[in-house]
Amino acid sequence: MDVAVNGTAPMLLPPGQPPHEPQVNGFHHDLTIERLEQELPMVFDGQIPLGDLVSRVVQSIYAELVEHADTLPGTSSDQARKRILADWVVKTKKQVVKLYAIVKWSRDADVVQKAMNITAFLMDQNRQFQDAVYGLNYAKESLDPARLRNHDLLTSLDVLTTGTYRRLPSAIKQLIIPPTPLTDEQVEKVLADLEHAIRYRLRMDEIIPVEMVSYTVHDGRVFFTAPKLFEASLFLGGSQRDDGWFFANVRFLFTIGGDLTGIQDFPRQPTGMLNRHITDEANARLRYYIPDSPEFQPPPEAPQKPQLLANTVDAPLVRVFNFLQFMSLAYQLEILCYQAERMRTLGWAEYLAVEVTPTRKSFKVSYWIRKQPPTMPGRPPPRTKLPPQGGTLTVSIVEAKDPSKPGSRPLGGLIGGPARCANARVLAEIQEKSKLQPGHRPSDDVESLKLEVKWDPSPSALGVMLTAEESKLPVELATIDADSLDLEGLLRKVLDRHAYAILQSLQSQLKRSPTSSFGEAQLDREAGVPGLRINLCADEVVVVSIDPRTGRLNLRDTGNLATAKRGPRFLKVSDQLNENPGMLFNALHGLRLTLITELVEHKANYLGLQFYRTRNFSREELAKLGPAARGTVYIQLLSFPSHYLVLVITDDDFRYALIHVAVLLDSPLTALVMEDIGWLNVKRIRGESEYTITEETSVLYSVPPLPRKKGDQGSCQERRGGNFSLDNQLLRELYAYCCARVAYAKVERQFKLRGIPFMNVTPTSPGTPAHLQSCLARSIPALCVQSSDILSGAPAAEAAMPNIRVIPLNWWSEKKVQVVTCVKLKYVQQPIGKKARTSNIIRPSKAIIYDTAEAVVSFLSEDVDKCVDEFLEEWANVSKMVVIAREVARMAKVRNWHDVRLLSFDLQTVEFAYAASYSVSITSIDQLSATGGSYSLRFSRDGHGGDNPHEDAEPFFRNLLRAGKLLPSLNRVVSVLRDTLPIVALLETFRSEAVARGSFLDSFPKAAGWYRLLYGDSRHALDFRLMTEQRIAILDASYSIFADVPVSKLKTPSNGPNNNANGNNNKNSNSGSSSSSNSNPNSVDNLVMLQQIPDFKKVVSEIVAGESGNSVFSIDVGLICGVDAVKRVGKALHDRLVVEPTKPSATGENSASS
């Protein structure tokens, strides 16, 4: 019968299957291994059938064999066929061997398959267990909210006693009723109060490390800046005295140099977990001595907060500075360590090792790692045992202490105070005395940390012992510059120094060797790598160098030694030297060829400079370069073809000169002469020595060096500084410096020719735009002139501030050299219009840039030789436009012309409205010309259709504006425009009506105040002439007011027309106008072409009679009326002449018709 064990039901067996043992715990114990394996999942990931692999390999071999059978018979030689077949056999053998190894391994494929299936089964079981855990956890979390909450007894009592509820639970209020948001004014007030509290705390209470005493307060936070370390922002928790500081964010002030790959892994502003860690730690340090709030109770097992000692004042800013300083340096150390590890992945792994201390405050880089050669039986050991490495470079975070100031910690710690300069120490002492009570001290001291570099070269590296002086690292390499974190560059400098010292020692041994028969041994650099150049004979040299990566000695030949079959022999000698460097003198067989001139030409060609080995100078001219000159390379300045940067090659080093050449026209071979020569001081140009630029030392020239006496080898430092070391950056800086000096000299020459005094100023003074500077800007003094000198006699000179700066531009680049002249205006009319609304910087033209915020006008000149003339010309135009704009802006108030308003002003053009919808724009043109300059006037209408009728009179108004002084002429022009506007508007109306009727009618100006209306067949016309006191004379154009007729015969109650009212004088000053001849009394149109208007006097009399009492008077040839009546009177007169047919004249002429 069936038996159940532990409550498990018996298993029903299929028919015909024998019963087996009873089940224990619900499982069968008689299952076979085969049945269990069938339940395992099958995994075939990453597997292919062995048959497919064998088939593919065999087919590939067969296909290649068939291809060779077809192609080999066509091969040229039997040797080539054998070589191809042998290569194919070797390759095929490798493939077959690999296939054989795979077949051998496939014997265990079943075992591996079973292991993979079991692994998959276990992973599935693990997933099921995890799902069960997740399900139980979900059930727990789902049941928690289902619990009944506690009874609200207060509300129950209220409902029981009063019948309703009187309050809502506070949880509902907080959850549903949103808090009242603060207004913008409240937010601004809170921030202002908080900033005031921050400033008060910082100035009165808080001890601020002098290293980050530079701070700013805005946006409710204080931003501390520690140069080359960090920039952090903090904020207060409140305005009370005991409210603590809180950390906001930090930005580390460093720059990664060298290879920038992976720079995204080291952001300057931390994010993610790193930012959270820094924030938590900084807040913990800021609130180190601040007790926790009553709402937050720490767990009982948490340690108690420390308490301040007696007579101790909390210094949270000191603690946070120490923390952020360490984090910044540690961050920089991690970057340097990452760069070292990256160097290992880029081919340095076999020769470079990196070791980091457990505290990660230091790491050591071991370079030139050498594998010890195996000991060969029967071979004697080498005489000199070389160290396993060439040296180590250690970068660590150390504490810089000042031994002159004892520490202030009560219990150990600092031996000396932080390393500070004298000013910083005094500032710190003053701060402590002013913010601390007598007898009190801050709770924490400032820790002065820095990154220190220590170099430890291994003794007997490459068989050479270095002296103590050579083993000492220079000061510039002993510290890490945060502005350029480049471990590879630092390591290369150290390797370069180590290799240089080793080669220098080899050079000394070579010179002291009594058996040496070699020539001169010279230690120099090629492409930045030191090499020992040993002269063998004539120009044949061999170069001994040290590979900076591997530290192995390399022998290579140069020049004529580079012949066939020399390479393998030199490689073999190099291997022997690395095993036993003592055999150097027995292995060397060549030294000296590489012309220094080729090195210079190569670098100049690399920089794209035009260079020459020789120029057509005579011997006398070449002697000016000094007796020590052995060769020269002339680099022509692209912007100044008559100037050259000359690299003079001497016995020891390069000397640099800037020369100005001229061509002798009377010479048969176009010889050149050096008109000017100046020697360049490279150290001052590159800023390697401190100096002050004064007026006397602004030109950084030095006298040419004297030749060294024979036998004078010079000091070791002199030899080490020479050796014809020339890099691309130095050549580029010298070239840029020469361009700058020539540009400044040309500007100075223009000042001297004009008698304008100038002075040199420091170019890096505040206010100089950053984009106008170069790395050599501090070596180039800027120019400053007084406005009273350069603008003497120029228009509106009083509008400029006293100092005017002149700065050449683009001398450091390949662009054309330009000159910018910066003038700050005293009285300025702010620009208005479209261009003025875009930004503070407007550029009305290519040559003018105006900063409206600073009121600085910059005049850009493309021609250095004419920059002063161009500046004066542009200033004349700009200044007149400024004067016109100011005067127009004053007209509405001073002259009561309320409809005169300024529309646009951009230093080049002034546009203003002289009537309701009529405007004119004035542009100054060529004010410094011999003719006195001119103006361009453009008339337009605003908001109305049609053109401005004053446009035809533009030449007359231009001449009127040029006549006399600017302000009276401007007022006269505006007055004439306003007074003649009714005339031109009326004439334009007449012409439009005539066009509508299909008849001929024309009007045109004769002068600024004189307009003519021509009728019919062009034989009758009316003249409208402006007179004084806003009067207008309407005359028959056939009569001339310049005829010999006494003015008294003109019947008028006034003095008659005034010639000056229309912009002309008695001599007819209508010069420049095509119609000026019509004002002559003997002109053709007055005497021949135009005829008298029939019955004109009668028509005039009738009109005057109709205008009785309106100040309209008749004269012999017309009438006179006021400006306000010209529209009415003119229209009446025109209508009588056009509508009513006129009678023929007494002379038989045809009557005028429209």
mmCIF file of C-alpha atoms in Angstrom, residues 24-141:
data_model
loop_
_atom_site.group_PDB
_atom_site.id
_atom_site.type_symbol
_atom_site.label_atom_id
_atom_site.label_comp_id
_atom_site.label_asym_id
_atom_site.label_seq_id
_atom_site.Cartn_x
_atom_site.Cartn_y
_atom_site.Cartn_z
ATOM 1 C CA VAL A 24 10.702 11.517 2.722
ATOM 2 C CA ASN A 25 9.839 15.254 3.172
ATOM 3 C CA GLY A 26 7.961 15.154 -0.111
ATOM 4 C CA PHE A 27 10.962 14.209 -2.313
ATOM 5 C CA HIS A 28 11.883 11.052 -4.129
ATOM 6 C CA HIS A 29 15.206 9.547 -3.208
ATOM 7 C CA ASP A 30 15.350 6.979 -6.011
ATOM 8 C CA LEU A 31 15.562 9.486 -8.950
ATOM 9 C CA THR A 32 18.396 8.774 -11.333
ATOM 10 C CA ILE A 33 21.089 11.262 -12.345
ATOM 11 C CA GLU A 34 19.886 11.198 -15.939
ATOM 12 C CA ARG A 35 16.372 12.243 -14.886
ATOM 13 C CA LEU A 36 17.716 15.105 -12.771
ATOM 14 C CA GLU A 37 19.891 16.325 -15.642
ATOM 15 C CA GLN A 38 16.838 16.398 -17.906
ATOM 16 C CA GLU A 39 15.275 19.002 -15.592
ATOM 17 C CA LEU A 40 18.279 21.333 -15.921
ATOM 18 C CA PRO A 41 17.890 24.217 -18.410
ATOM 19 C CA MET A 42 20.087 24.006 -21.490
ATOM 20 C CA VAL A 43 22.470 26.950 -22.005
ATOM 21 C CA PHE A 44 24.173 27.421 -25.389
ATOM 22 C CA ASP A 45 25.374 31.024 -25.005
ATOM 23 C CA GLY A 46 28.766 31.615 -26.694
ATOM 24 C CA GLN A 47 28.988 28.088 -28.175
ATOM 25 C CA ILE A 48 29.078 26.812 -31.732
ATOM 26 C CA PRO A 49 29.069 23.256 -33.027
ATOM 27 C CA LEU A 50 32.525 21.715 -33.446
ATOM 28 C CA GLY A 51 31.557 20.320 -36.842
ATOM 29 C CA ASP A 52 30.798 23.810 -38.195
ATOM 30 C CA LEU A 53 34.176 25.056 -37.016
ATOM 31 C CA VAL A 54 36.081 22.133 -38.543
ATOM 32 C CA SER A 55 34.152 22.461 -41.795
ATOM 33 C CA ARG A 56 34.858 26.190 -42.032
ATOM 34 C CA VAL A 57 38.587 25.775 -41.380
ATOM 35 C CA VAL A 58 38.913 22.961 -43.926
ATOM 36 C CA GLN A 59 36.982 24.883 -46.554
ATOM 37 C CA SER A 60 39.148 27.947 -45.958
ATOM 38 C CA ILE A 61 42.367 25.931 -46.325
ATOM 39 C CA TYR A 62 41.068 24.273 -49.476
ATOM 40 C CA ALA A 63 39.994 27.603 -51.006
ATOM 41 C CA GLU A 64 43.403 29.171 -50.326
ATOM 42 C CA LEU A 65 45.169 26.130 -51.761
ATOM 43 C CA VAL A 66 43.091 26.317 -54.935
ATOM 44 C CA GLU A 67 43.824 30.052 -55.220
ATOM 45 C CA HIS A 68 47.567 29.436 -54.907
ATOM 46 C CA ALA A 69 47.359 26.698 -57.504
ATOM 47 C CA ASP A 70 45.831 29.193 -59.918
ATOM 48 C CA THR A 71 48.069 32.178 -59.145
ATOM 49 C CA LEU A 72 51.489 30.705 -58.366
ATOM 50 C CA PRO A 73 52.325 29.617 -61.951
ATOM 51 C CA GLY A 74 52.183 33.273 -62.994
ATOM 52 C CA THR A 75 54.728 34.377 -60.390
ATOM 53 C CA SER A 76 57.939 35.746 -61.869
ATOM 54 C CA SER A 77 60.534 33.675 -60.028
ATOM 55 C CA ASP A 78 60.750 30.300 -58.403
ATOM 56 C CA GLN A 79 62.145 31.915 -55.234
ATOM 57 C CA ALA A 80 59.051 34.049 -54.887
ATOM 58 C CA ARG A 81 56.750 31.041 -55.339
ATOM 59 C CA LYS A 82 58.638 29.128 -52.671
ATOM 60 C CA ARG A 83 58.448 32.070 -50.257
ATOM 61 C CA ILE A 84 54.684 32.487 -50.794
ATOM 62 C CA LEU A 85 54.072 28.772 -50.384
ATOM 63 C CA ALA A 86 56.220 28.646 -47.249
ATOM 64 C CA ASP A 87 54.328 31.545 -45.706
ATOM 65 C CA TRP A 88 51.041 29.841 -46.496
ATOM 66 C CA VAL A 89 52.184 26.592 -44.941
ATOM 67 C CA VAL A 90 53.270 28.352 -41.735
ATOM 68 C CA LYS A 91 49.966 30.204 -41.457
ATOM 69 C CA THR A 92 47.910 27.089 -42.225
ATOM 70 C CA LYS A 93 49.894 25.088 -39.706
ATOM 71 C CA LYS A 94 49.040 27.599 -37.013
ATOM 72 C CA GLN A 95 45.362 27.350 -37.886
ATOM 73 C CA VAL A 96 45.452 23.540 -37.817
ATOM 74 C CA VAL A 97 47.266 23.558 -34.472
ATOM 75 C CA LYS A 98 44.638 25.840 -33.018
ATOM 76 C CA LEU A 99 41.908 23.605 -34.406
ATOM 77 C CA TYR A 100 43.623 20.562 -32.914
ATOM 78 C CA ALA A 101 43.742 22.274 -29.507
ATOM 79 C CA ILE A 102 40.027 23.049 -29.752
ATOM 80 C CA VAL A 103 39.244 19.429 -30.655
ATOM 81 C CA LYS A 104 41.234 18.195 -27.640
ATOM 82 C CA TRP A 105 39.384 20.648 -25.440
ATOM 83 C CA SER A 106 36.004 19.581 -26.833
ATOM 84 C CA ARG A 107 36.390 16.201 -25.121
ATOM 85 C CA ASP A 108 35.346 17.934 -21.919
ATOM 86 C CA ALA A 109 32.483 19.802 -23.581
ATOM 87 C CA ASP A 110 29.846 17.638 -21.857
ATOM 88 C CA VAL A 111 31.249 18.422 -18.430
ATOM 89 C CA VAL A 112 31.398 22.121 -19.189
ATOM 90 C CA GLN A 113 27.866 22.023 -20.619
ATOM 91 C CA LYS A 114 26.634 20.277 -17.450
ATOM 92 C CA ALA A 115 28.358 22.917 -15.271
ATOM 93 C CA MET A 116 26.784 25.744 -17.267
ATOM 94 C CA ASN A 117 23.345 24.108 -16.965
ATOM 95 C CA ILE A 118 23.748 23.716 -13.203
ATOM 96 C CA THR A 119 24.858 27.343 -12.928
ATOM 97 C CA ALA A 120 21.769 28.475 -14.830
ATOM 98 C CA PHE A 121 19.575 26.295 -12.596
ATOM 99 C CA LEU A 122 21.100 27.799 -9.436
ATOM 100 C CA MET A 123 20.702 31.331 -10.779
ATOM 101 C CA ASP A 124 17.037 30.625 -11.474
ATOM 102 C CA GLN A 125 16.589 29.267 -7.948
ATOM 103 C CA ASN A 126 18.299 32.375 -6.559
ATOM 104 C CA ARG A 127 15.936 34.594 -8.553
ATOM 105 C CA GLN A 128 12.942 32.704 -7.150
ATOM 106 C CA PHE A 129 14.214 33.166 -3.593
ATOM 107 C CA GLN A 130 14.703 36.882 -4.227
ATOM 108 C CA ASP A 131 11.182 37.170 -5.667
ATOM 109 C CA ALA A 132 9.849 35.502 -2.541
ATOM 110 C CA VAL A 133 11.748 37.959 -0.329
ATOM 111 C CA TYR A 134 10.483 40.891 -2.385
ATOM 112 C CA GLY A 135 6.916 39.522 -2.128
ATOM 113 C CA LEU A 136 7.070 39.225 1.654
ATOM 114 C CA ASN A 137 8.518 42.711 1.951
ATOM 115 C CA TYR A 138 5.804 44.104 -0.336
ATOM 116 C CA ALA A 139 3.134 42.383 1.751
ATOM 117 C CA LYS A 140 4.585 43.937 4.925
ATOM 118 C CA GLU A 141 4.695 47.405 3.393
#
